């Protein structure tokens, strides 16, 4: 009889030939049903006919060798520690394996007379080919040409050989697996059916079969995620009532005409897309992506004013107090002198009311603010999470802009949506501070529409980035700072990143400041900024830097976002290898804001191959989207989909890097399936593998800012 995944989920693994001890191990791994077992995919497939021969393998190279275990010995070193030695033979030569740790475990993998695949570097030791601590995959007595290698568990003593046996048994005892995906979908992308895919991935005869199977299983994973996201998006649109904003006011137009520069084409497009959304009676749910300096703030303010001109209010939420304050100052400056028609006012108009609400707002001020908010005297409220506290009541919230979504949870988004007037739901615009690769955006923010600012305002000269690998280049960095200051420009120095504590970070900034003032930058006017500088003093320092009374600002990453001093033309980032790509790119965005040629020095030898890649990428490219792709390549999608994936994570095979094009295809199909009605069995699968309320599908993009 044909079966679906749901049926497999009801079959306990104990139906298979599993010993009680192994069953315990499986339970600990979270594998309790036959479905769990079948979704425990091989991590690679070994082609028996295509392995290195021991006798021919080059010394000092990493190879996979398939050989039979001849002899295994536990031995004791002179220091009295046990270690394990094994001799393998593959017909072409002998290989010695040595293990100093987990001796017991390796002994159990290396049963004499059985076949094993080992992966590692071959060295010559005592005149013999040797591998120390290779990866060992027991192949057992499987004779197939292609051997699937399963992730094994050292702790639970479960080997790839165990998994292979159980899965083989399970598939033999299942007649046929149903396919819930309609035939026309499979036809469009030439995908094999599910039964074929499962069988050929676990028990393949050729590598072509493996590849075809993988394609199908990857598609299934991505399709399920997209279906959940698309369904959520569509249901939200269907069930909630939004505000149909009127676009015919002139406030936004007047705002744009007062700017000292024309909008970029990308800004105009994004504002039009947002306007179209806001005019609809369905709540907007849009993501605004753009590189550092692409002018997202202007777009956000345009959205806020669009609501304001129709008599509604706007909210702008930032993830931190500092950012909220910076937004507040920035938005006020942008709106300076902009007026709004007001019949109650004798002059017939009044300034656009912008206010700030954070945890620092005093109780008295807060009370006053709440009153004006309820009266509608406040047009735009800027703040942190404090904005969505229960007690904050708007007269009519028309649009909420959320800056840097990654630090806001889904619930907070929901709470904000609950702030509309009566039944209506405010429009929501989410801004990310740094670009996210397209496939990641589709996966993490798949329930949003996306606008992209893919163009920088004209007149910017790209920042020249120099990775200062050694002392000579560091000397060059400081002399560049001096030369730029002499030419009337200004500079930033970013102090080493200290994760352990704010206290240490403050100390590192202070030490950097002291030593530069005495040494490399003696004679220049230096300022210091870090997390413990009191707000008042911070403002004084920033003001002095803005006015050009300070030449060099030494700071921690508090300058990461929002600081805008076009006269600054050089930045030196110390210990740059400790920062992540996104953060370095964001920091670098503080220079190159004017027309002057600008420099960014990344000081620090690459501590790891990965940090070398990071610094190299920054040196090569100033394109945030390109850097985001590199970041994804380096760090993998595991980090995107969230680390806290309990139980069934549905992204087992698919890779947002390798399978880029499949993400887009799955999304396309998800929309078509939703419109045609998602087949019932597929809905069951979504409930089974990606239950709603389980935050897996929208686990935050926090990874972008973790270094
Ligand atoms: P983002 O938030 O995307 O990093 P901002 O909104 O802070 O970028 O804008 C960066 C800088 O570019 C600001 O100084 C802003 O005034 C300026 N800017 C924005 N749009 C334009 C434009 N169309 N032409 C020239 N300068 C612009
Ligand atoms: Mg900004």
XYZ file of C-alpha atoms and ligand atoms in Angstrom:
735
model
C 0.000 0.000 0.000
C 1.142 3.510 -0.746
C 2.248 5.635 2.165
C 2.926 9.277 2.892
C 5.432 10.857 5.253
C 2.698 11.148 7.864
C 2.328 7.362 7.920
C 6.056 6.917 8.342
C 5.975 9.320 11.271
C 3.606 6.995 13.111
C 5.900 3.980 12.749
C 8.340 3.665 15.654
C 11.885 2.638 14.753
C 11.487 -0.263 17.150
C 9.584 -2.021 14.343
C 12.954 -2.538 12.718
C 15.710 -4.842 13.851
C 17.232 -2.532 16.431
C 18.743 -3.701 19.703
C 17.462 -2.030 22.900
C 20.848 -0.400 23.439
C 20.930 1.117 19.951
C 17.296 2.123 20.303
C 18.274 4.186 23.308
C 20.973 5.871 21.273
C 18.510 6.677 18.491
C 16.100 8.187 20.986
C 18.859 10.388 22.324
C 19.510 11.582 18.787
C 15.838 12.452 18.391
C 15.203 9.657 15.919
C 12.060 7.897 17.012
C 10.066 7.161 13.871
C 10.841 5.560 10.545
C 10.374 9.010 9.039
C 13.101 10.427 11.278
C 15.317 7.604 10.151
C 14.701 8.134 6.445
C 15.389 11.833 6.864
C 18.739 10.989 8.419
C 20.364 11.447 5.025
C 23.838 10.265 4.087
C 26.354 13.066 4.387
C 28.148 11.772 1.332
C 28.241 8.840 -1.037
C 31.346 6.832 -1.527
C 32.014 5.493 -4.977
C 33.832 2.242 -4.467
C 35.351 2.292 -7.918
C 36.763 5.733 -7.476
C 38.935 5.624 -4.330
C 42.643 6.188 -3.993
C 44.789 3.084 -3.835
C 47.027 3.097 -0.765
C 50.101 2.140 -2.732
C 49.600 4.999 -5.175
C 48.402 7.730 -2.790
C 50.722 10.716 -2.484
C 52.273 11.474 0.883
C 50.973 14.608 2.630
C 47.764 14.645 0.680
C 44.253 14.143 1.957
C 42.628 11.084 0.458
C 39.816 8.649 1.026
C 40.941 5.059 1.081
C 38.743 1.988 1.123
C 40.464 -0.980 2.737
C 40.042 -4.027 4.911
C 41.027 -4.040 8.582
C 43.829 -6.550 9.141
C 44.789 -6.057 12.754
C 43.886 -3.722 15.622
C 46.012 -3.213 18.742
C 45.633 -1.123 21.852
C 49.051 -0.020 23.027
C 50.466 1.976 25.822
C 52.763 4.900 25.228
C 55.867 5.554 27.290
C 53.869 8.146 29.217
C 51.433 5.390 30.117
C 48.560 6.531 27.900
C 46.590 4.099 25.798
C 46.493 4.541 22.064
C 45.125 2.511 19.204
C 46.863 1.226 16.113
C 45.230 -0.466 13.149
C 46.648 -1.957 9.965
C 44.633 -1.704 6.764
C 45.253 -3.391 3.448
C 43.572 -2.664 0.112
C 45.477 -4.910 -2.270
C 47.868 -2.154 -3.301
C 49.526 -1.470 0.028
C 49.363 -1.196 3.801
C 48.219 1.807 5.813
C 48.677 2.284 9.524
C 46.057 4.220 11.499
C 46.822 5.800 14.870
C 44.315 7.121 17.415
C 45.237 8.797 20.676
C 41.706 9.716 21.762
C 38.365 7.917 21.869
C 40.295 4.677 21.632
C 37.321 2.609 22.661
C 35.057 4.112 20.033
C 37.497 3.636 17.165
C 38.132 0.108 18.272
C 34.409 -0.580 17.820
C 34.433 0.894 14.305
C 37.458 -1.072 13.197
C 36.329 -4.675 13.417
C 38.984 -6.989 12.058
C 38.131 -8.394 8.643
C 35.571 -5.671 7.778
C 35.890 -2.925 5.230
C 36.226 0.719 6.209
C 36.539 3.994 4.379
C 39.044 6.345 5.978
C 39.699 9.943 5.136
C 42.803 11.825 6.207
C 46.323 12.944 5.415
C 48.911 10.290 4.672
C 52.266 10.767 6.413
C 55.403 8.684 6.478
C 56.171 7.519 9.998
C 58.874 4.987 10.756
C 59.014 4.281 7.025
C 55.312 3.386 6.867
C 52.286 5.114 5.402
C 50.313 6.389 8.366
C 47.162 8.378 9.078
C 46.602 9.997 12.452
C 43.004 10.342 13.552
C 41.367 9.916 10.153
C 37.598 10.028 9.660
C 36.493 6.414 9.814
C 33.347 5.135 8.139
C 32.758 1.424 8.513
C 31.322 0.037 5.323
C 30.722 -3.353 6.866
C 29.729 -6.012 4.404
C 27.920 -3.765 1.945
C 28.887 -4.661 -1.534
C 27.084 -1.990 -3.539
C 29.226 0.145 -5.784
C 27.961 3.343 -4.169
C 28.058 3.303 -0.383
C 26.092 5.988 1.468
C 27.985 7.333 4.449
C 25.654 8.425 7.242
C 26.425 10.923 9.967
C 27.420 8.728 12.864
C 27.336 9.376 16.531
C 30.355 8.685 18.651
C 28.538 9.278 21.910
C 25.668 6.931 21.153
C 27.883 4.415 19.360
C 25.795 4.555 16.208
C 27.794 3.957 13.053
C 27.083 4.681 9.422
C 26.878 0.948 9.056
C 24.046 0.750 11.610
C 22.087 3.430 9.799
C 22.656 1.827 6.444
C 21.271 -1.469 7.670
C 18.143 -0.032 9.279
C 17.316 2.209 6.352
C 17.835 -0.628 3.952
C 15.436 -2.749 5.976
C 12.868 0.053 6.234
C 12.869 0.746 2.500
C 12.553 -2.934 1.701
C 9.518 -3.180 3.963
C 7.781 -0.112 2.514
C 6.027 -0.787 -0.803
C 5.798 2.663 -2.155
C 6.043 6.271 -1.009
C 3.287 8.598 -2.182
C 4.175 11.790 -3.925
C 2.181 14.811 -2.746
C 3.762 17.110 -5.337
C 1.670 17.323 -8.522
C 3.091 15.857 -11.708
C 3.175 19.170 -13.570
C 5.626 20.528 -10.992
C 7.927 17.551 -11.395
C 7.679 17.861 -15.163
C 8.617 21.513 -15.168
C 11.945 20.863 -13.473
C 12.487 17.285 -14.607
C 12.368 15.960 -11.051
C 12.099 12.301 -10.128
C 9.161 11.148 -7.970
C 9.557 10.853 -4.234
C 9.721 7.091 -4.001
C 12.517 6.988 -6.551
C 14.299 9.879 -4.830
C 14.240 8.258 -1.385
C 15.369 4.907 -2.658
C 18.103 6.225 -4.883
C 19.478 8.539 -2.262
C 19.751 5.795 0.321
C 20.461 2.815 -1.950
C 21.897 4.170 -5.188
C 23.514 2.259 -7.968
C 25.121 5.162 -9.733
C 26.205 8.675 -8.845
C 23.759 10.034 -11.446
C 20.966 8.515 -9.400
C 22.309 10.170 -6.284
C 22.355 13.553 -7.982
C 18.840 13.254 -9.349
C 17.578 12.132 -5.952
C 19.327 14.946 -4.156
C 17.770 17.495 -6.491
C 14.300 16.233 -5.696
C 14.825 16.025 -1.932
C 16.334 19.512 -1.874
C 13.358 20.810 -3.801
C 10.986 19.238 -1.269
C 12.709 20.958 1.630
C 12.742 24.340 -0.024
C 9.192 23.978 -1.285
C 7.883 23.243 2.197
C 9.570 26.328 3.613
C 8.267 28.521 0.813
C 4.768 27.109 1.142
C 4.705 27.989 4.826
C 5.961 31.503 4.143
C 3.755 32.158 1.140
C 0.738 30.784 2.959
C 1.456 32.992 5.957
C 1.829 36.023 3.724
C -1.356 35.323 1.797
C -3.411 34.495 4.870
C -2.311 37.701 6.509
C -3.380 39.651 3.468
C -6.670 37.824 3.311
C -7.638 38.118 6.942
C -6.449 41.535 8.021
C -7.784 44.911 7.172
C -5.272 47.611 6.411
C -5.455 51.305 5.811
C -5.875 52.473 2.222
C -3.616 55.510 2.449
C -4.377 58.412 0.139
C -1.516 59.336 -2.134
C -2.770 62.691 -3.373
C -1.457 64.891 -0.540
C 1.582 67.045 -1.219
C 3.580 66.496 1.982
C 5.844 63.826 0.519
C 6.331 65.863 -2.643
C 7.266 68.965 -0.660
C 9.672 66.903 1.423
C 11.407 65.645 -1.700
C 11.599 69.060 -3.326
C 13.285 70.510 -0.260
C 16.137 67.996 -0.367
C 19.445 69.395 -1.598
C 19.771 66.506 -4.077
C 17.497 64.518 -6.373
C 16.410 61.047 -5.307
C 18.192 58.174 -6.951
C 16.276 56.033 -9.421
C 16.339 53.198 -6.878
C 14.923 55.416 -4.148
C 12.126 56.588 -6.424
C 11.276 52.998 -7.375
C 11.226 51.879 -3.754
C 9.077 54.830 -2.684
C 6.654 54.071 -5.509
C 6.444 50.393 -4.527
C 5.815 51.369 -0.929
C 3.213 53.932 -1.986
C 1.393 51.350 -4.099
C 1.323 48.959 -1.153
C 0.180 51.609 1.282
C -2.650 52.707 -0.982
C -4.091 49.204 -0.937
C -6.622 48.201 1.729
C -4.367 45.266 2.567
C -1.601 45.812 5.152
C 1.852 46.298 3.678
C 4.520 43.853 4.708
C 7.637 44.919 2.898
C 11.371 44.559 3.346
C 13.663 47.372 2.254
C 17.150 46.186 1.438
C 19.999 48.450 0.539
C 23.694 48.770 0.965
C 25.294 51.069 3.528
C 24.821 54.636 2.347
C 22.215 53.794 -0.288
C 19.796 56.183 1.381
C 17.316 53.958 3.178
C 16.509 56.642 5.731
C 14.979 58.879 3.077
C 12.790 56.084 1.828
C 11.665 55.285 5.358
C 10.845 58.914 6.087
C 8.887 59.122 2.837
C 6.783 56.161 3.987
C 6.186 57.814 7.355
C 5.136 61.088 5.717
C 2.821 59.239 3.367
C 0.850 58.107 6.391
C 1.098 61.507 8.055
C -0.252 63.426 5.083
C -3.441 61.391 5.255
C -3.898 62.200 8.936
C -2.319 59.046 10.343
C 0.801 58.568 12.437
C 4.088 56.832 11.806
C 6.420 54.910 14.093
C 10.104 54.227 13.570
C 11.608 51.485 15.704
C 15.315 50.973 16.202
C 16.989 48.110 18.019
C 18.977 50.210 20.496
C 18.615 53.455 22.386
C 21.649 54.927 20.663
C 20.247 54.138 17.251
C 16.836 55.481 18.166
C 18.415 58.726 19.327
C 20.447 58.975 16.144
C 17.369 58.363 14.013
C 15.522 60.974 16.000
C 18.180 63.618 15.387
C 18.499 62.599 11.744
C 14.779 62.646 11.018
C 14.308 65.961 12.812
C 17.056 67.506 10.746
C 15.509 66.147 7.541
C 12.067 67.493 8.412
C 13.254 70.853 9.727
C 10.819 73.518 8.510
C 8.409 71.077 6.876
C 4.837 71.993 7.775
C 1.521 70.238 7.811
C -1.914 71.758 7.186
C -3.726 72.255 10.510
C -7.081 74.013 10.774
C -6.709 74.429 14.519
C -3.665 76.549 14.005
C -4.213 80.237 13.225
C -1.574 80.129 10.535
C -3.266 77.121 8.992
C -0.297 74.872 9.412
C 2.179 73.513 11.960
C 5.536 71.723 11.910
C 5.496 67.943 11.514
C 5.634 66.619 15.089
C 8.511 64.221 15.715
C 9.106 62.747 19.168
C 11.460 60.266 20.811
C 10.425 57.567 23.259
C 13.022 55.318 24.875
C 13.635 53.806 28.268
C 15.485 56.979 29.149
C 12.379 59.099 28.697
C 11.392 60.470 32.131
C 8.038 59.630 33.645
C 6.731 63.182 33.355
C 7.870 63.487 29.763
C 6.324 60.160 29.040
C 2.945 61.182 30.393
C 2.992 64.298 28.236
C 4.043 62.243 25.215
C 1.270 59.697 25.705
C -1.257 62.494 25.771
C -0.018 64.115 22.565
C 0.210 60.729 20.931
C -3.419 60.013 21.747
C -4.412 63.519 20.626
C -2.569 63.107 17.364
C -0.143 65.996 17.948
C 2.720 63.586 17.490
C 3.002 62.627 13.846
C 6.091 60.491 13.982
C 7.233 58.604 17.053
C 10.746 57.221 17.111
C 12.005 54.778 19.683
C 13.072 51.327 20.723
C 10.984 48.349 21.790
C 9.415 50.783 24.227
C 7.177 51.799 21.315
C 5.256 48.581 21.317
C 4.606 48.402 25.019
C 0.978 47.961 25.838
C 0.528 51.396 27.313
C 1.588 53.197 24.175
C -1.623 54.145 22.379
C -1.526 55.943 19.064
C -4.484 57.922 17.803
C -4.084 56.230 14.450
C -0.921 54.377 13.627
C -0.671 54.203 9.853
C 2.758 52.785 9.237
C 5.536 51.280 11.299
C 9.108 51.223 10.053
C 11.309 48.662 11.760
C 15.013 49.243 11.383
C 17.241 46.190 11.525
C 14.623 43.552 11.754
C 17.120 40.935 12.839
C 17.016 42.165 16.387
C 13.248 42.111 16.545
C 11.347 38.929 17.092
C 8.268 37.828 15.245
C 6.120 38.485 18.307
C 7.274 42.060 18.426
C 6.245 42.483 14.852
C 2.867 41.073 15.778
C 2.530 43.399 18.773
C 3.225 46.363 16.552
C 0.581 45.229 14.140
C -1.862 45.249 17.029
C -1.342 48.989 17.451
C -3.609 50.026 14.603
C -6.902 51.833 14.951
C -9.738 49.485 15.811
C -9.606 46.491 13.524
C -7.074 47.867 11.117
C -3.487 46.766 10.977
C -0.755 49.328 10.279
C 1.497 48.945 7.285
C 4.910 47.574 8.123
C 8.196 48.365 6.436
C 11.235 46.439 7.589
C 14.710 47.823 6.882
C 17.846 45.764 7.094
C 21.076 47.523 7.931
C 23.153 45.369 5.609
C 22.278 43.466 2.487
C 21.305 39.824 2.713
C 21.830 37.411 -0.167
C 18.723 37.029 -2.265
C 18.177 33.377 -1.452
C 18.597 34.049 2.245
C 16.137 36.940 2.084
C 13.625 34.711 0.322
C 14.023 32.106 3.004
C 14.269 34.197 6.138
C 11.937 36.995 5.043
C 9.858 34.954 2.653
C 6.594 36.309 4.002
C 7.565 39.850 2.983
C 7.677 41.664 -0.344
C 11.069 43.108 -1.110
C 12.317 46.461 -2.398
C 15.993 46.799 -3.123
C 18.074 49.970 -3.307
C 20.595 48.669 -5.794
C 22.285 51.980 -6.474
C 24.275 54.468 -4.422
C 23.720 58.213 -4.666
C 25.995 59.724 -7.319
C 29.201 61.534 -6.538
C 30.575 58.951 -4.149
C 34.075 57.725 -4.758
C 34.403 54.104 -3.738
C 36.505 53.652 -0.619
C 39.956 52.226 -1.281
C 40.424 49.396 1.177
C 43.858 48.252 2.217
C 44.410 45.198 4.318
C 47.379 46.138 6.490
C 48.840 42.704 7.061
C 52.117 43.759 8.638
C 53.868 46.571 10.500
C 54.940 48.355 7.309
C 51.399 48.719 6.075
C 50.288 49.794 9.520
C 52.833 52.605 9.384
C 51.301 53.579 6.066
C 47.868 53.691 7.690
C 48.959 56.188 10.338
C 50.815 58.366 7.894
C 47.703 58.373 5.700
C 45.685 59.580 8.697
C 48.187 62.389 9.279
C 48.212 63.372 5.604
C 44.430 63.444 5.394
C 44.130 65.554 8.533
C 46.720 67.925 7.122
C 44.589 68.204 3.996
C 41.647 69.257 6.156
C 39.899 65.910 6.412
C 39.053 63.746 9.399
C 39.549 60.156 10.457
C 38.071 57.318 12.484
C 40.013 54.715 14.411
C 38.024 51.674 15.467
C 39.387 50.066 18.621
C 39.721 46.294 18.899
C 36.533 44.365 19.361
C 36.295 42.759 22.782
C 33.488 40.286 23.137
C 33.987 39.341 26.746
C 32.700 42.460 28.397
C 31.899 46.073 27.851
C 34.390 46.961 30.562
C 37.258 45.375 28.653
C 36.096 47.001 25.454
C 36.088 50.407 27.121
C 39.587 49.764 28.378
C 40.790 48.749 24.961
C 39.363 51.930 23.445
C 40.956 54.024 26.164
C 44.333 52.323 25.690
C 44.187 52.771 21.952
C 43.371 56.421 22.444
C 46.208 56.970 24.929
C 48.838 55.209 22.898
C 47.888 56.947 19.644
C 47.903 60.332 21.329
C 51.379 59.751 22.705
C 52.660 57.957 19.654
C 51.514 57.625 16.053
C 49.035 60.485 16.098
C 50.771 62.836 18.546
C 49.865 66.446 17.919
C 46.483 65.741 16.325
C 43.205 66.495 18.065
C 41.778 63.168 19.198
C 38.334 62.332 20.562
C 37.185 59.170 22.326
C 33.806 57.462 22.145
C 32.680 54.225 23.718
C 29.696 52.619 25.378
C 30.429 54.070 28.816
C 30.756 57.679 27.777
C 27.764 59.485 29.329
C 25.119 60.567 26.810
C 25.790 64.285 27.313
C 29.497 63.966 26.788
C 28.920 61.695 23.806
C 26.869 64.416 22.180
C 29.634 66.950 22.885
C 32.238 64.711 21.269
C 30.048 63.984 18.263
C 29.257 67.639 17.849
C 32.953 68.523 17.995
C 33.722 65.872 15.403
C 30.922 67.078 13.156
C 32.217 70.658 13.436
C 35.742 69.614 12.651
C 37.101 70.481 16.101
C 38.294 66.911 16.474
C 40.564 65.416 13.801
C 40.455 61.780 14.754
C 37.645 59.963 16.502
C 38.789 56.846 18.348
C 35.760 54.694 18.988
C 34.345 51.265 19.608
C 31.670 49.973 17.284
C 29.222 52.532 18.667
C 29.982 54.411 15.473
C 28.845 51.431 13.431
C 25.576 52.928 12.370
C 24.178 56.368 11.912
C 27.228 58.603 12.229
C 27.347 60.790 9.167
C 30.358 63.087 8.731
C 31.122 63.490 5.012
C 34.449 65.179 5.755
C 35.836 61.959 7.244
C 38.010 60.347 4.592
C 39.984 57.635 6.338
C 39.198 54.862 8.766
C 41.621 52.543 10.521
C 40.094 49.383 11.970
C 42.351 47.668 14.495
C 42.283 43.893 14.941
C 40.052 43.788 11.896
C 40.290 40.005 11.737
C 38.018 39.807 14.763
C 35.080 41.480 13.044
C 32.568 39.855 10.749
C 32.159 40.838 7.108
C 28.865 42.638 7.603
C 30.190 44.626 10.508
C 33.377 45.660 8.708
C 31.355 46.696 5.691
C 29.004 48.682 7.898
C 31.910 50.397 9.655
C 33.610 51.196 6.382
C 30.397 52.833 5.241
C 31.174 55.709 7.620
C 33.794 57.001 5.197
C 33.386 57.756 1.512
C 30.235 59.740 2.230
C 31.578 62.882 0.597
C 33.218 63.451 -2.770
C 36.763 63.072 -1.414
C 38.806 59.977 -2.160
C 38.661 57.799 0.961
C 40.607 54.987 2.560
C 39.897 52.174 4.913
C 42.779 50.277 6.551
C 42.079 46.860 7.964
C 44.850 46.239 10.459
C 45.546 42.684 11.521
C 47.011 39.522 10.095
C 44.358 36.982 9.186
C 44.270 34.822 12.278
C 42.484 31.963 10.535
C 41.986 31.009 6.892
C 38.444 32.256 7.281
C 39.449 35.672 8.562
C 41.899 35.896 5.656
C 39.021 35.265 3.292
C 36.955 37.914 5.012
C 39.605 40.608 4.904
C 40.527 39.676 1.358
C 36.904 39.996 0.280
C 36.600 43.440 1.825
C 39.776 44.529 0.118
C 38.403 43.380 -3.240
C 34.820 44.544 -3.076
C 32.745 47.451 -1.811
C 29.490 45.897 -2.965
C 27.462 44.892 0.063
C 25.393 42.336 -1.815
C 28.483 40.623 -3.145
C 30.023 40.603 0.340
C 26.841 39.129 1.756
C 27.208 36.214 -0.647
C 30.788 35.671 0.464
C 29.640 35.784 4.063
C 27.026 33.144 3.363
C 29.629 30.987 1.637
C 31.983 31.276 4.563
C 29.537 30.778 7.343
C 26.906 28.563 5.869
C 23.174 28.685 6.106
C 22.956 26.894 9.409
C 23.580 30.232 10.996
C 20.832 31.874 9.001
C 18.149 29.444 9.846
C 18.866 29.889 13.519
C 20.875 27.836 15.900
C 18.058 26.770 18.144
C 16.541 24.234 15.870
C 15.058 21.642 18.010
C 13.641 18.460 16.638
C 12.902 18.428 12.968
C 14.798 20.982 11.088
C 13.617 20.965 7.538
C 16.770 22.223 5.906
C 18.823 19.062 5.975
C 20.092 18.713 2.454
C 19.361 22.034 0.839
C 22.041 24.660 0.820
C 21.155 28.294 0.232
C 24.491 28.624 -1.507
C 24.721 25.543 -3.651
C 21.012 25.402 -4.370
C 20.450 29.092 -5.007
C 18.361 28.596 -8.115
C 16.154 26.026 -6.401
C 15.125 28.546 -3.764
C 13.659 30.781 -6.446
C 12.008 27.844 -8.226
C 10.444 26.602 -5.017
C 9.096 30.072 -4.324
C 7.595 30.342 -7.780
C 5.862 26.986 -7.341
C 4.691 27.864 -3.836
C 2.780 30.863 -5.200
C 1.243 28.773 -7.981
C 0.280 25.983 -5.611
C -1.260 28.419 -3.160
C -3.414 29.941 -5.870
C -4.460 26.546 -7.191
C -5.038 25.237 -3.658
C -2.214 23.428 -1.864
C -2.793 19.651 -2.234
C -4.095 18.164 0.986
C -1.218 15.749 1.493
C 1.233 18.563 1.124
C -0.616 20.567 3.779
C -0.342 17.548 6.074
C 3.375 17.501 5.469
C 3.725 21.158 6.378
C 1.866 20.571 9.622
C 4.086 17.608 10.302
C 7.483 19.031 9.439
C 7.042 22.780 9.890
C 4.251 23.292 12.382
C 3.217 26.952 12.633
C 4.248 28.610 15.837
C 7.471 26.727 15.574
C 9.745 29.560 14.590
C 11.949 27.550 12.313
C 10.855 29.006 9.030
C 11.447 32.506 10.226
C 14.261 32.089 12.661
C 15.929 35.484 12.629
C 18.791 36.617 10.505
C 20.753 37.302 13.640
C 23.739 35.664 12.070
C 24.407 38.713 9.971
C 25.636 40.666 12.898
C 27.410 38.047 14.856
C 31.045 38.110 14.032
P 21.654 54.060 4.685
O 20.731 54.184 5.869
O 21.025 53.324 3.567
O 22.991 53.531 5.046
P 21.402 56.868 4.679
O 19.949 56.950 4.553
O 21.978 57.069 6.028
O 21.905 55.501 4.104
O 22.060 57.873 3.620
C 23.437 58.001 3.517
C 23.825 59.394 3.090
O 23.453 59.621 1.748
C 23.182 60.493 3.885
O 24.148 61.465 4.105
C 22.087 61.008 2.978
O 21.799 62.351 3.219
C 22.707 60.820 1.619
N 21.744 60.621 0.544
C 20.625 59.883 0.589
N 19.997 59.897 -0.592
C 20.742 60.651 -1.421
C 20.613 61.050 -2.799
N 19.579 60.665 -3.553
N 21.576 61.839 -3.315
C 22.621 62.224 -2.558
N 22.791 61.895 -1.268
C 21.868 61.116 -0.700
Mg 20.590 54.657 7.974
